[in-house]
Amino acid sequence: MIAKLSKYKDIPQASIFLSGSKSESNRLLILQALYPDIEIANISSCDDTTVLQKALASQDDTLDIYHAGTAMRFLTAYLAATTQKEVTLTGSPSMRQRPIGPLVAALKDMGAAITYTGKQGFPPLKIAPAVLSGSVIIDASVSSQYISALALIGPYLKKGLTLTLIGNITSKPYIDMTLSLLSQIGVESTFKGQDIRILPLKKSSKVKIAVEGDWSSASYFYSLVALSKNRCVHLSSFKTNSLQGDAALVSFYETLGVTTTAIDSQTIALSKNDVPLPPAFKADLASSPDLAQTIAVTCFGLGIACHLTGLHTLKIKETDRLVALQNELIKLGAVVHITQDTLLLESHEIAFGNMTQGIEIATYEDHRIAMAFGVLAELFCITSQDPMVVTKSYPEFYSDLKKMGISADFC
């Protein structure tokens, strides 16, 4: 399937309700499986969350989580601690190329019975019943999801969990999110320096937790407003004190021409401001790497240079996102340089009005590539391969774009 995206009319203002954060939803689903008294409101509607829900409810001996990386990591720890039978955990061909070795090694150090059925260090995994102890050392520089996966099962273990982190801690806000959600169900924990201590919890009190709207999804509307002349959009539902690292959008995009205003306790308004654009936008995205594609494409659309650092985790996402970004931006005439953890986009002048035939963007089975480049329809007609890959995190993406005056013709 191919989607051709183009702006069909100017809609200065729109109101959009964003589904709950995938990151919060998936953490809460694991906690709900361990502590059934938890009730979840505004759960994410994305594929990754749906896949995790089905896997947690399944009695099958083989669980296929397709492209859902968070589900793979969280389920690995959850099953290692809870399964009463041998279970095989697998995924799509691309998922079987995503490393999981550090998490498996940590779990095995805790007593887990996990074996690789294919390539060492990668799914599929065979997980058998075992009793886990609660003390482990893990490299914190690879993926915060490994640490969150362990932290989520920490209170379920008889003596709780002590995590000693080595190396630079990547995406720390996501670890903080996990510990905050644990606190909301009654779990006591500490995070001091490189050490996390989680106390055991036998039974959670009845609690209802409303999931905040997804800031990663909000990023595409920040990009649209930045690239527009006069757009304004109201987004809900968001919290004043967000747990999501991607809430850094507010400060990043103030520099890129977008002002965020609180309308009420759950609604924010994004509007174009008159702040002069910098010749080059610079940011360390170690705490919010999922914003890299959106910011890079926004800077391209604005014609300014962009220097992003802290991107080492992009190499092990759905695809090598740094290479994918470079490949697709070059198609549009950009000059892009990448290393293992940085991206440098040079400033440029492009006559977007001449791009009338539509530039075809490859999506690499990556939802964020499709959405980040899709917003360029604000400037010129753009064609996207495999457009429905967006359902992985944001099924309503195209219908919400329509509210902003962007049409997607599928063929």
mmCIF file of C-alpha atoms in Angstrom:
data_model
loop_
_atom_site.group_PDB
_atom_site.id
_atom_site.type_symbol
_atom_site.label_atom_id
_atom_site.label_comp_id
_atom_site.label_asym_id
_atom_site.label_seq_id
_atom_site.Cartn_x
_atom_site.Cartn_y
_atom_site.Cartn_z
ATOM 1 C CA MET A 1 0.000 0.000 0.000
ATOM 2 C CA ILE A 2 1.167 3.540 -0.837
ATOM 3 C CA ALA A 3 -0.109 6.773 0.654
ATOM 4 C CA LYS A 4 0.101 10.116 -1.097
ATOM 5 C CA LEU A 5 -0.131 12.949 1.417
ATOM 6 C CA SER A 6 -0.900 16.532 0.510
ATOM 7 C CA LYS A 7 -2.416 19.657 2.032
ATOM 8 C CA TYR A 8 -5.902 20.173 0.617
ATOM 9 C CA LYS A 9 -6.985 23.254 2.542
ATOM 10 C CA ASP A 10 -5.759 25.530 5.273
ATOM 11 C CA ILE A 11 -7.269 24.844 8.688
ATOM 12 C CA PRO A 12 -5.715 27.287 11.152
ATOM 13 C CA GLN A 13 -7.116 25.508 14.221
ATOM 14 C CA ALA A 14 -8.107 21.939 15.134
ATOM 15 C CA SER A 15 -8.775 19.973 18.315
ATOM 16 C CA ILE A 16 -7.309 16.487 18.706
ATOM 17 C CA PHE A 17 -7.588 13.969 21.530
ATOM 18 C CA LEU A 18 -4.518 11.764 21.693
ATOM 19 C CA SER A 19 -4.736 8.200 22.955
ATOM 20 C CA GLY A 20 -2.855 7.273 26.106
ATOM 21 C CA SER A 21 0.912 6.989 26.125
ATOM 22 C CA LYS A 22 2.184 3.654 24.859
ATOM 23 C CA SER A 23 5.048 3.791 27.341
ATOM 24 C CA GLU A 24 2.753 4.288 30.334
ATOM 25 C CA SER A 25 0.125 1.832 29.067
ATOM 26 C CA ASN A 26 2.563 -1.027 28.561
ATOM 27 C CA ARG A 27 4.142 -0.586 31.976
ATOM 28 C CA LEU A 28 0.736 -0.500 33.633
ATOM 29 C CA LEU A 29 -0.373 -3.658 31.796
ATOM 30 C CA ILE A 30 2.551 -5.601 33.281
ATOM 31 C CA LEU A 31 1.757 -4.226 36.737
ATOM 32 C CA GLN A 32 -1.942 -5.059 36.296
ATOM 33 C CA ALA A 33 -1.012 -8.644 35.371
ATOM 34 C CA LEU A 34 0.955 -8.885 38.628
ATOM 35 C CA TYR A 35 -1.592 -6.939 40.710
ATOM 36 C CA PRO A 36 -5.137 -7.351 39.311
ATOM 37 C CA ASP A 37 -6.641 -4.656 41.552
ATOM 38 C CA ILE A 38 -5.144 -1.989 39.263
ATOM 39 C CA GLU A 39 -7.609 -0.304 36.866
ATOM 40 C CA ILE A 40 -6.305 1.509 33.790
ATOM 41 C CA ALA A 41 -8.119 4.391 32.041
ATOM 42 C CA ASN A 42 -7.328 5.902 28.597
ATOM 43 C CA ILE A 43 -5.094 2.991 27.628
ATOM 44 C CA SER A 44 -3.236 3.318 24.341
ATOM 45 C CA SER A 45 -5.012 2.091 21.201
ATOM 46 C CA CYS A 46 -1.764 1.283 19.384
ATOM 47 C CA ASP A 47 -0.707 -2.105 18.010
ATOM 48 C CA ASP A 48 2.135 -2.501 20.507
ATOM 49 C CA THR A 49 -0.244 -2.194 23.447
ATOM 50 C CA THR A 50 -2.879 -4.449 21.858
ATOM 51 C CA VAL A 51 -0.222 -7.114 21.207
ATOM 52 C CA LEU A 52 0.914 -6.955 24.837
ATOM 53 C CA GLN A 53 -2.676 -7.241 26.115
ATOM 54 C CA LYS A 54 -3.287 -10.330 23.974
ATOM 55 C CA ALA A 55 -0.010 -11.948 25.035
ATOM 56 C CA LEU A 56 -0.748 -11.417 28.726
ATOM 57 C CA ALA A 57 -4.190 -13.000 28.292
ATOM 58 C CA SER A 58 -2.967 -15.911 26.142
ATOM 59 C CA GLN A 59 -2.559 -19.493 27.345
ATOM 60 C CA ASP A 60 -0.590 -20.501 24.226
ATOM 61 C CA ASP A 61 2.852 -22.071 24.448
ATOM 62 C CA THR A 62 4.191 -19.647 21.812
ATOM 63 C CA LEU A 63 3.673 -15.899 22.009
ATOM 64 C CA ASP A 64 4.349 -13.842 18.863
ATOM 65 C CA ILE A 65 4.623 -10.127 19.585
ATOM 66 C CA TYR A 66 5.394 -9.174 15.929
ATOM 67 C CA HIS A 67 7.187 -5.757 15.858
ATOM 68 C CA ALA A 68 6.490 -4.746 19.485
ATOM 69 C CA GLY A 69 9.908 -4.133 21.054
ATOM 70 C CA THR A 70 8.574 -2.940 24.403
ATOM 71 C CA ALA A 71 6.380 -6.026 24.640
ATOM 72 C CA MET A 72 9.357 -8.284 23.894
ATOM 73 C CA ARG A 73 11.451 -6.789 26.676
ATOM 74 C CA PHE A 74 8.724 -6.462 29.283
ATOM 75 C CA LEU A 75 7.339 -9.952 28.611
ATOM 76 C CA THR A 76 10.798 -11.512 28.821
ATOM 77 C CA ALA A 77 11.153 -10.337 32.418
ATOM 78 C CA TYR A 78 7.493 -10.926 33.295
ATOM 79 C CA LEU A 79 7.479 -14.520 32.018
ATOM 80 C CA ALA A 80 10.851 -15.273 33.611
ATOM 81 C CA ALA A 81 9.321 -14.363 36.985
ATOM 82 C CA THR A 82 5.807 -15.770 36.606
ATOM 83 C CA THR A 83 5.443 -18.524 34.011
ATOM 84 C CA GLN A 84 4.264 -21.930 35.230
ATOM 85 C CA LYS A 85 5.114 -23.681 31.967
ATOM 86 C CA GLU A 86 7.648 -23.479 29.164
ATOM 87 C CA VAL A 87 6.820 -20.624 26.785
ATOM 88 C CA THR A 88 8.459 -19.503 23.546
ATOM 89 C CA LEU A 89 8.546 -15.741 22.997
ATOM 90 C CA THR A 90 9.106 -14.680 19.396
ATOM 91 C CA GLY A 91 8.438 -11.831 16.963
ATOM 92 C CA SER A 92 8.697 -10.642 13.380
ATOM 93 C CA PRO A 93 11.882 -11.071 11.293
ATOM 94 C CA SER A 94 12.930 -7.520 12.199
ATOM 95 C CA MET A 95 12.251 -8.204 15.892
ATOM 96 C CA ARG A 96 14.525 -11.243 15.685
ATOM 97 C CA GLN A 97 17.314 -8.841 14.697
ATOM 98 C CA ARG A 98 16.890 -6.622 17.764
ATOM 99 C CA PRO A 99 19.298 -7.491 20.614
ATOM 100 C CA ILE A 100 18.013 -8.649 23.979
ATOM 101 C CA GLY A 101 21.201 -10.206 25.365
ATOM 102 C CA PRO A 102 21.851 -7.779 28.257
ATOM 103 C CA LEU A 103 18.352 -8.298 29.665
ATOM 104 C CA VAL A 104 18.504 -12.083 29.305
ATOM 105 C CA ALA A 105 21.943 -12.179 30.939
ATOM 106 C CA ALA A 106 20.673 -10.131 33.884
ATOM 107 C CA LEU A 107 17.626 -12.370 34.320
ATOM 108 C CA LYS A 108 19.762 -15.504 34.146
ATOM 109 C CA ASP A 109 22.014 -14.039 36.843
ATOM 110 C CA MET A 110 18.833 -13.758 38.933
ATOM 111 C CA GLY A 111 18.053 -17.443 38.341
ATOM 112 C CA ALA A 112 15.835 -17.283 35.217
ATOM 113 C CA ALA A 113 15.615 -20.300 32.913
ATOM 114 C CA ILE A 114 15.929 -18.725 29.455
ATOM 115 C CA THR A 115 17.498 -20.216 26.334
ATOM 116 C CA TYR A 116 17.920 -18.835 22.821
ATOM 117 C CA THR A 117 16.267 -20.936 20.118
ATOM 118 C CA GLY A 118 18.107 -19.140 17.309
ATOM 119 C CA LYS A 119 20.918 -16.610 17.216
ATOM 120 C CA GLN A 120 22.588 -15.967 20.578
ATOM 121 C CA GLY A 121 21.570 -12.640 22.048
ATOM 122 C CA PHE A 122 18.403 -12.300 19.964
ATOM 123 C CA PRO A 123 14.811 -13.590 20.022
ATOM 124 C CA PRO A 124 13.182 -16.106 19.896
ATOM 125 C CA LEU A 125 13.487 -17.101 23.563
ATOM 126 C CA LYS A 126 12.384 -20.214 25.399
ATOM 127 C CA ILE A 127 11.420 -19.340 28.971
ATOM 128 C CA ALA A 128 10.824 -22.003 31.626
ATOM 129 C CA PRO A 129 9.568 -21.774 35.238
ATOM 130 C CA ALA A 130 12.158 -20.531 37.758
ATOM 131 C CA VAL A 131 12.467 -18.725 41.079
ATOM 132 C CA LEU A 132 14.253 -15.391 40.723
ATOM 133 C CA SER A 133 16.391 -13.669 43.323
ATOM 134 C CA GLY A 134 16.478 -9.927 43.552
ATOM 135 C CA SER A 135 19.985 -8.561 43.026
ATOM 136 C CA VAL A 136 21.677 -7.919 39.690
ATOM 137 C CA ILE A 137 24.167 -5.722 37.836
ATOM 138 C CA ILE A 138 23.238 -4.445 34.360
ATOM 139 C CA ASP A 139 24.735 -2.130 31.734
ATOM 140 C CA ALA A 140 22.558 1.008 31.708
ATOM 141 C CA SER A 141 23.980 2.473 28.495
ATOM 142 C CA VAL A 142 22.202 0.192 25.995
ATOM 143 C CA SER A 143 18.462 0.491 26.630
ATOM 144 C CA SER A 144 16.400 1.848 29.511
ATOM 145 C CA GLN A 145 13.721 -0.726 28.649
ATOM 146 C CA TYR A 146 15.951 -3.491 30.023
ATOM 147 C CA ILE A 147 16.034 -1.690 33.361
ATOM 148 C CA SER A 148 12.306 -0.927 33.335
ATOM 149 C CA ALA A 149 11.528 -4.559 32.493
ATOM 150 C CA LEU A 150 13.422 -5.668 35.597
ATOM 151 C CA ALA A 151 12.007 -2.896 37.776
ATOM 152 C CA LEU A 152 8.424 -3.844 36.892
ATOM 153 C CA ILE A 153 8.862 -7.352 38.291
ATOM 154 C CA GLY A 154 10.889 -6.098 41.270
ATOM 155 C CA PRO A 155 8.014 -5.760 43.765
ATOM 156 C CA TYR A 156 6.718 -9.219 42.790
ATOM 157 C CA LEU A 157 9.945 -10.882 43.914
ATOM 158 C CA LYS A 158 10.011 -12.210 47.467
ATOM 159 C CA LYS A 159 12.760 -9.885 48.655
ATOM 160 C CA GLY A 160 12.243 -7.122 46.115
ATOM 161 C CA LEU A 161 14.995 -6.062 43.730
ATOM 162 C CA THR A 162 18.346 -4.312 43.893
ATOM 163 C CA LEU A 163 19.694 -3.040 40.551
ATOM 164 C CA THR A 164 23.252 -1.808 40.175
ATOM 165 C CA LEU A 165 23.624 0.175 36.957
ATOM 166 C CA ILE A 166 26.962 0.452 35.194
ATOM 167 C CA GLY A 167 27.885 2.931 32.483
ATOM 168 C CA ASN A 168 26.065 6.079 31.444
ATOM 169 C CA ILE A 169 22.324 5.821 32.069
ATOM 170 C CA THR A 170 20.414 6.238 28.816
ATOM 171 C CA SER A 171 16.826 7.538 28.583
ATOM 172 C CA LYS A 172 16.649 8.073 32.352
ATOM 173 C CA PRO A 173 13.160 9.684 32.222
ATOM 174 C CA TYR A 174 11.724 6.314 31.193
ATOM 175 C CA ILE A 175 13.232 4.685 34.287
ATOM 176 C CA ASP A 176 11.811 7.511 36.381
ATOM 177 C CA MET A 177 8.419 6.874 34.738
ATOM 178 C CA THR A 178 8.552 3.211 35.744
ATOM 179 C CA LEU A 179 9.418 4.024 39.352
ATOM 180 C CA SER A 180 6.688 6.678 39.512
ATOM 181 C CA LEU A 181 4.065 4.182 38.316
ATOM 182 C CA LEU A 182 5.324 1.692 40.908
ATOM 183 C CA SER A 183 4.854 4.363 43.548
ATOM 184 C CA GLN A 184 1.268 4.962 42.410
ATOM 185 C CA ILE A 185 0.371 1.338 43.189
ATOM 186 C CA GLY A 186 2.056 1.444 46.590
ATOM 187 C CA VAL A 187 5.600 0.238 45.851
ATOM 188 C CA GLU A 188 8.455 1.869 47.766
ATOM 189 C CA SER A 189 11.691 2.426 45.868
ATOM 190 C CA THR A 190 14.861 4.515 45.833
ATOM 191 C CA PHE A 191 17.072 5.607 42.945
ATOM 192 C CA LYS A 192 20.375 7.011 44.165
ATOM 193 C CA GLY A 193 23.323 7.419 41.855
ATOM 194 C CA GLN A 194 23.707 4.115 40.010
ATOM 195 C CA ASP A 195 21.618 2.042 42.430
ATOM 196 C CA ILE A 196 17.906 1.246 42.382
ATOM 197 C CA ARG A 197 16.223 -0.496 45.296
ATOM 198 C CA ILE A 198 12.640 -1.734 44.970
ATOM 199 C CA LEU A 199 10.862 -3.173 47.993
ATOM 200 C CA PRO A 200 8.499 -6.158 47.673
ATOM 201 C CA LEU A 201 4.730 -5.669 47.489
ATOM 202 C CA LYS A 202 2.456 -8.623 48.202
ATOM 203 C CA LYS A 203 -0.817 -6.959 47.240
ATOM 204 C CA SER A 204 -1.678 -3.655 45.645
ATOM 205 C CA SER A 205 -4.523 -1.535 46.971
ATOM 206 C CA LYS A 206 -7.327 -0.856 44.510
ATOM 207 C CA VAL A 207 -6.232 2.034 42.354
ATOM 208 C CA LYS A 208 -7.347 3.603 39.064
ATOM 209 C CA ILE A 209 -4.642 5.227 36.953
ATOM 210 C CA ALA A 210 -5.485 7.426 33.955
ATOM 211 C CA VAL A 211 -2.846 7.253 31.235
ATOM 212 C CA GLU A 212 -1.668 10.610 29.934
ATOM 213 C CA GLY A 213 -1.841 11.402 26.214
ATOM 214 C CA ASP A 214 1.222 10.360 24.226
ATOM 215 C CA TRP A 215 3.853 13.090 23.899
ATOM 216 C CA SER A 216 5.647 11.165 21.137
ATOM 217 C CA SER A 217 2.439 11.371 19.078
ATOM 218 C CA ALA A 218 2.114 15.060 19.971
ATOM 219 C CA SER A 219 5.496 15.685 18.342
ATOM 220 C CA TYR A 220 4.021 15.442 14.841
ATOM 221 C CA PHE A 221 1.629 18.312 15.557
ATOM 222 C CA TYR A 222 4.464 20.396 16.951
ATOM 223 C CA SER A 223 6.222 19.757 13.647
ATOM 224 C CA LEU A 224 3.148 20.715 11.592
ATOM 225 C CA VAL A 225 2.693 23.980 13.479
ATOM 226 C CA ALA A 226 6.406 24.784 13.161
ATOM 227 C CA LEU A 227 6.254 24.261 9.387
ATOM 228 C CA SER A 228 3.034 26.266 8.957
ATOM 229 C CA LYS A 229 2.335 29.978 8.737
ATOM 230 C CA ASN A 230 -0.636 30.301 11.057
ATOM 231 C CA ARG A 231 -1.792 26.936 12.394
ATOM 232 C CA CYS A 232 -3.032 26.348 15.922
ATOM 233 C CA VAL A 233 -3.997 23.003 17.423
ATOM 234 C CA HIS A 234 -5.463 21.991 20.774
ATOM 235 C CA LEU A 235 -4.197 18.653 22.116
ATOM 236 C CA SER A 236 -5.557 16.594 25.017
ATOM 237 C CA SER A 237 -5.229 14.852 27.384
ATOM 238 C CA PHE A 238 -2.002 15.914 29.037
ATOM 239 C CA LYS A 239 -0.842 16.328 32.625
ATOM 240 C CA THR A 240 0.910 19.281 34.205
ATOM 241 C CA ASN A 241 3.623 17.052 35.652
ATOM 242 C CA SER A 242 4.244 14.580 32.855
ATOM 243 C CA LEU A 243 6.125 11.322 33.412
ATOM 244 C CA GLN A 244 7.181 11.220 29.753
ATOM 245 C CA GLY A 245 10.641 12.352 28.673
ATOM 246 C CA ASP A 246 9.217 13.474 25.334
ATOM 247 C CA ALA A 247 7.457 16.346 27.124
ATOM 248 C CA ALA A 248 10.785 18.083 26.389
ATOM 249 C CA LEU A 249 9.002 18.969 23.134
ATOM 250 C CA VAL A 250 7.718 22.110 24.825
ATOM 251 C CA SER A 251 11.167 23.682 25.213
ATOM 252 C CA PHE A 252 12.642 22.252 22.004
ATOM 253 C CA TYR A 253 9.858 23.581 19.805
ATOM 254 C CA GLU A 254 9.682 26.992 21.472
ATOM 255 C CA THR A 255 13.042 27.491 19.734
ATOM 256 C CA LEU A 256 11.588 26.105 16.485
ATOM 257 C CA GLY A 257 8.639 28.507 16.426
ATOM 258 C CA VAL A 258 5.920 26.835 18.493
ATOM 259 C CA THR A 259 4.491 28.172 21.738
ATOM 260 C CA THR A 260 2.684 25.808 24.124
ATOM 261 C CA THR A 261 -0.127 27.252 26.253
ATOM 262 C CA ALA A 262 -2.158 25.420 28.902
ATOM 263 C CA ILE A 263 -5.886 25.788 28.152
ATOM 264 C CA ASP A 264 -7.062 23.747 31.130
ATOM 265 C CA SER A 265 -5.779 20.919 33.316
ATOM 266 C CA GLN A 266 -5.739 18.472 30.387
ATOM 267 C CA THR A 267 -5.518 20.569 27.208
ATOM 268 C CA ILE A 268 -2.607 22.414 25.609
ATOM 269 C CA ALA A 269 -2.650 24.784 22.626
ATOM 270 C CA LEU A 270 0.179 24.863 20.091
ATOM 271 C CA SER A 271 0.533 28.083 18.126
ATOM 272 C CA LYS A 272 3.057 29.664 15.800
ATOM 273 C CA ASN A 273 5.277 32.255 17.465
ATOM 274 C CA ASP A 274 7.431 35.085 16.144
ATOM 275 C CA VAL A 275 10.697 33.938 17.706
ATOM 276 C CA PRO A 276 13.497 34.206 15.099
ATOM 277 C CA LEU A 277 14.746 30.773 14.086
ATOM 278 C CA PRO A 278 18.325 29.905 15.029
ATOM 279 C CA PRO A 279 20.728 29.212 12.151
ATOM 280 C CA ALA A 280 21.273 25.795 13.724
ATOM 281 C CA PHE A 281 19.221 23.814 16.248
ATOM 282 C CA LYS A 282 21.252 21.784 18.753
ATOM 283 C CA ALA A 283 19.975 19.264 21.275
ATOM 284 C CA ASP A 284 21.129 16.267 23.306
ATOM 285 C CA LEU A 285 18.342 13.685 22.918
ATOM 286 C CA ALA A 286 19.780 11.002 25.197
ATOM 287 C CA SER A 287 16.692 11.352 27.391
ATOM 288 C CA SER A 288 14.174 11.557 24.517
ATOM 289 C CA PRO A 289 15.580 9.713 21.466
ATOM 290 C CA ASP A 290 12.135 9.098 19.922
ATOM 291 C CA LEU A 291 12.013 12.803 19.044
ATOM 292 C CA ALA A 292 15.075 12.643 16.784
ATOM 293 C CA GLN A 293 13.274 11.877 13.532
ATOM 294 C CA THR A 294 10.584 14.492 14.070
ATOM 295 C CA ILE A 295 13.060 17.230 14.994
ATOM 296 C CA ALA A 296 15.420 16.429 12.114
ATOM 297 C CA VAL A 297 12.575 16.533 9.579
ATOM 298 C CA THR A 298 11.226 19.755 11.103
ATOM 299 C CA CYS A 299 14.624 21.427 10.785
ATOM 300 C CA PHE A 300 14.862 20.234 7.184
ATOM 301 C CA GLY A 301 11.451 21.767 6.435
ATOM 302 C CA LEU A 302 12.519 25.038 8.064
ATOM 303 C CA GLY A 303 15.776 25.085 6.107
ATOM 304 C CA ILE A 304 17.974 25.341 9.202
ATOM 305 C CA ALA A 305 20.908 23.227 10.305
ATOM 306 C CA CYS A 306 20.411 20.614 12.970
ATOM 307 C CA HIS A 307 22.928 18.911 15.263
ATOM 308 C CA LEU A 308 21.505 16.115 17.411
ATOM 309 C CA THR A 309 23.516 14.064 19.904
ATOM 310 C CA GLY A 310 22.782 11.232 22.335
ATOM 311 C CA LEU A 311 21.300 9.026 19.604
ATOM 312 C CA HIS A 312 23.105 5.719 20.222
ATOM 313 C CA THR A 313 19.859 3.830 20.955
ATOM 314 C CA LEU A 314 18.506 4.613 17.465
ATOM 315 C CA LYS A 315 20.767 1.911 16.048
ATOM 316 C CA ILE A 316 18.699 -0.839 17.734
ATOM 317 C CA LYS A 317 15.161 0.410 17.131
ATOM 318 C CA GLU A 318 12.739 -0.944 14.498
ATOM 319 C CA THR A 319 15.471 -0.147 12.004
ATOM 320 C CA ASP A 320 18.767 1.734 12.161
ATOM 321 C CA ARG A 321 16.983 5.063 12.454
ATOM 322 C CA LEU A 322 20.105 7.151 11.868
ATOM 323 C CA VAL A 323 20.814 5.468 8.534
ATOM 324 C CA ALA A 324 17.127 5.607 7.574
ATOM 325 C CA LEU A 325 16.934 9.328 8.376
ATOM 326 C CA GLN A 326 20.035 10.013 6.341
ATOM 327 C CA ASN A 327 18.789 7.991 3.361
ATOM 328 C CA GLU A 328 15.379 9.655 3.192
ATOM 329 C CA LEU A 329 16.539 13.215 3.846
ATOM 330 C CA ILE A 330 19.122 12.858 1.079
ATOM 331 C CA LYS A 331 16.264 11.952 -1.295
ATOM 332 C CA LEU A 332 14.826 15.387 -0.571
ATOM 333 C CA GLY A 333 18.087 17.166 -1.326
ATOM 334 C CA ALA A 334 19.503 17.412 2.190
ATOM 335 C CA VAL A 335 23.132 17.027 3.206
ATOM 336 C CA VAL A 336 23.299 14.786 6.281
ATOM 337 C CA HIS A 337 26.216 13.393 8.260
ATOM 338 C CA ILE A 338 25.828 10.666 10.891
ATOM 339 C CA THR A 339 28.015 8.832 13.376
ATOM 340 C CA GLN A 340 27.109 6.085 15.840
ATOM 341 C CA ASP A 341 25.268 8.570 18.043
ATOM 342 C CA THR A 342 24.959 11.922 16.246
ATOM 343 C CA LEU A 343 23.211 13.499 13.278
ATOM 344 C CA LEU A 344 24.255 16.711 11.546
ATOM 345 C CA LEU A 345 21.907 18.243 8.978
ATOM 346 C CA GLU A 346 23.319 21.158 7.004
ATOM 347 C CA SER A 347 21.232 24.268 6.348
ATOM 348 C CA HIS A 348 19.822 24.541 2.835
ATOM 349 C CA GLU A 349 17.500 26.342 0.460
ATOM 350 C CA ILE A 350 14.998 24.167 -1.418
ATOM 351 C CA ALA A 351 12.137 25.300 -3.629
ATOM 352 C CA PHE A 352 9.468 23.083 -2.089
ATOM 353 C CA GLY A 353 6.955 24.363 -4.611
ATOM 354 C CA ASN A 354 8.815 22.466 -7.335
ATOM 355 C CA MET A 355 8.236 19.119 -5.557
ATOM 356 C CA THR A 356 4.860 18.570 -7.185
ATOM 357 C CA GLN A 357 5.154 14.912 -8.156
ATOM 358 C CA GLY A 358 5.620 13.589 -4.652
ATOM 359 C CA ILE A 359 8.815 12.164 -3.211
ATOM 360 C CA GLU A 360 8.498 8.520 -2.178
ATOM 361 C CA ILE A 361 9.699 7.870 1.371
ATOM 362 C CA ALA A 362 10.685 4.346 2.416
ATOM 363 C CA THR A 363 9.352 3.462 5.865
ATOM 364 C CA TYR A 364 11.661 0.573 6.898
ATOM 365 C CA GLU A 365 8.832 -1.045 8.933
ATOM 366 C CA ASP A 366 9.246 1.962 11.249
ATOM 367 C CA HIS A 367 6.178 3.913 12.351
ATOM 368 C CA ARG A 368 8.172 6.989 13.326
ATOM 369 C CA ILE A 369 9.760 7.350 9.884
ATOM 370 C CA ALA A 370 6.292 7.341 8.265
ATOM 371 C CA MET A 371 4.896 9.943 10.669
ATOM 372 C CA ALA A 372 7.932 12.217 10.872
ATOM 373 C CA PHE A 373 8.109 12.573 7.089
ATOM 374 C CA GLY A 374 4.321 12.605 6.667
ATOM 375 C CA VAL A 375 4.086 16.092 8.168
ATOM 376 C CA LEU A 376 6.098 17.459 5.213
ATOM 377 C CA ALA A 377 2.771 17.362 3.362
ATOM 378 C CA GLU A 378 2.370 20.825 4.915
ATOM 379 C CA LEU A 379 4.997 21.969 2.389
ATOM 380 C CA PHE A 380 4.739 19.659 -0.622
ATOM 381 C CA CYS A 381 3.140 16.437 -1.836
ATOM 382 C CA ILE A 382 4.862 13.403 -0.366
ATOM 383 C CA THR A 383 4.397 9.674 -0.912
ATOM 384 C CA SER A 384 4.915 7.078 1.821
ATOM 385 C CA GLN A 385 5.522 3.341 1.445
ATOM 386 C CA ASP A 386 3.699 1.047 3.874
ATOM 387 C CA PRO A 387 1.783 3.941 5.457
ATOM 388 C CA MET A 388 -0.202 1.748 7.864
ATOM 389 C CA VAL A 389 2.964 0.961 9.810
ATOM 390 C CA VAL A 390 1.815 3.945 11.914
ATOM 391 C CA THR A 391 -0.675 1.685 13.703
ATOM 392 C CA LYS A 392 2.257 0.379 15.746
ATOM 393 C CA SER A 393 2.004 3.468 17.960
ATOM 394 C CA TYR A 394 -0.636 5.842 16.533
ATOM 395 C CA PRO A 395 -3.542 4.204 14.615
ATOM 396 C CA GLU A 396 -5.443 7.507 14.305
ATOM 397 C CA PHE A 397 -2.525 9.353 12.681
ATOM 398 C CA TYR A 398 -4.076 9.865 9.237
ATOM 399 C CA SER A 399 -7.548 10.684 10.515
ATOM 400 C CA ASP A 400 -6.027 13.260 12.858
ATOM 401 C CA LEU A 401 -3.943 14.694 9.997
ATOM 402 C CA LYS A 402 -7.201 15.159 8.102
ATOM 403 C CA LYS A 403 -8.461 17.377 10.927
ATOM 404 C CA MET A 404 -5.383 19.510 10.235
ATOM 405 C CA GLY A 405 -6.196 19.725 6.517
ATOM 406 C CA ILE A 406 -3.747 17.026 5.359
ATOM 407 C CA SER A 407 -5.259 14.320 3.128
ATOM 408 C CA ALA A 408 -3.879 10.819 2.636
ATOM 409 C CA ASP A 409 -4.915 9.044 -0.565
ATOM 410 C CA PHE A 410 -4.240 5.297 -0.265
ATOM 411 C CA CYS A 411 -3.619 3.053 -3.261
#
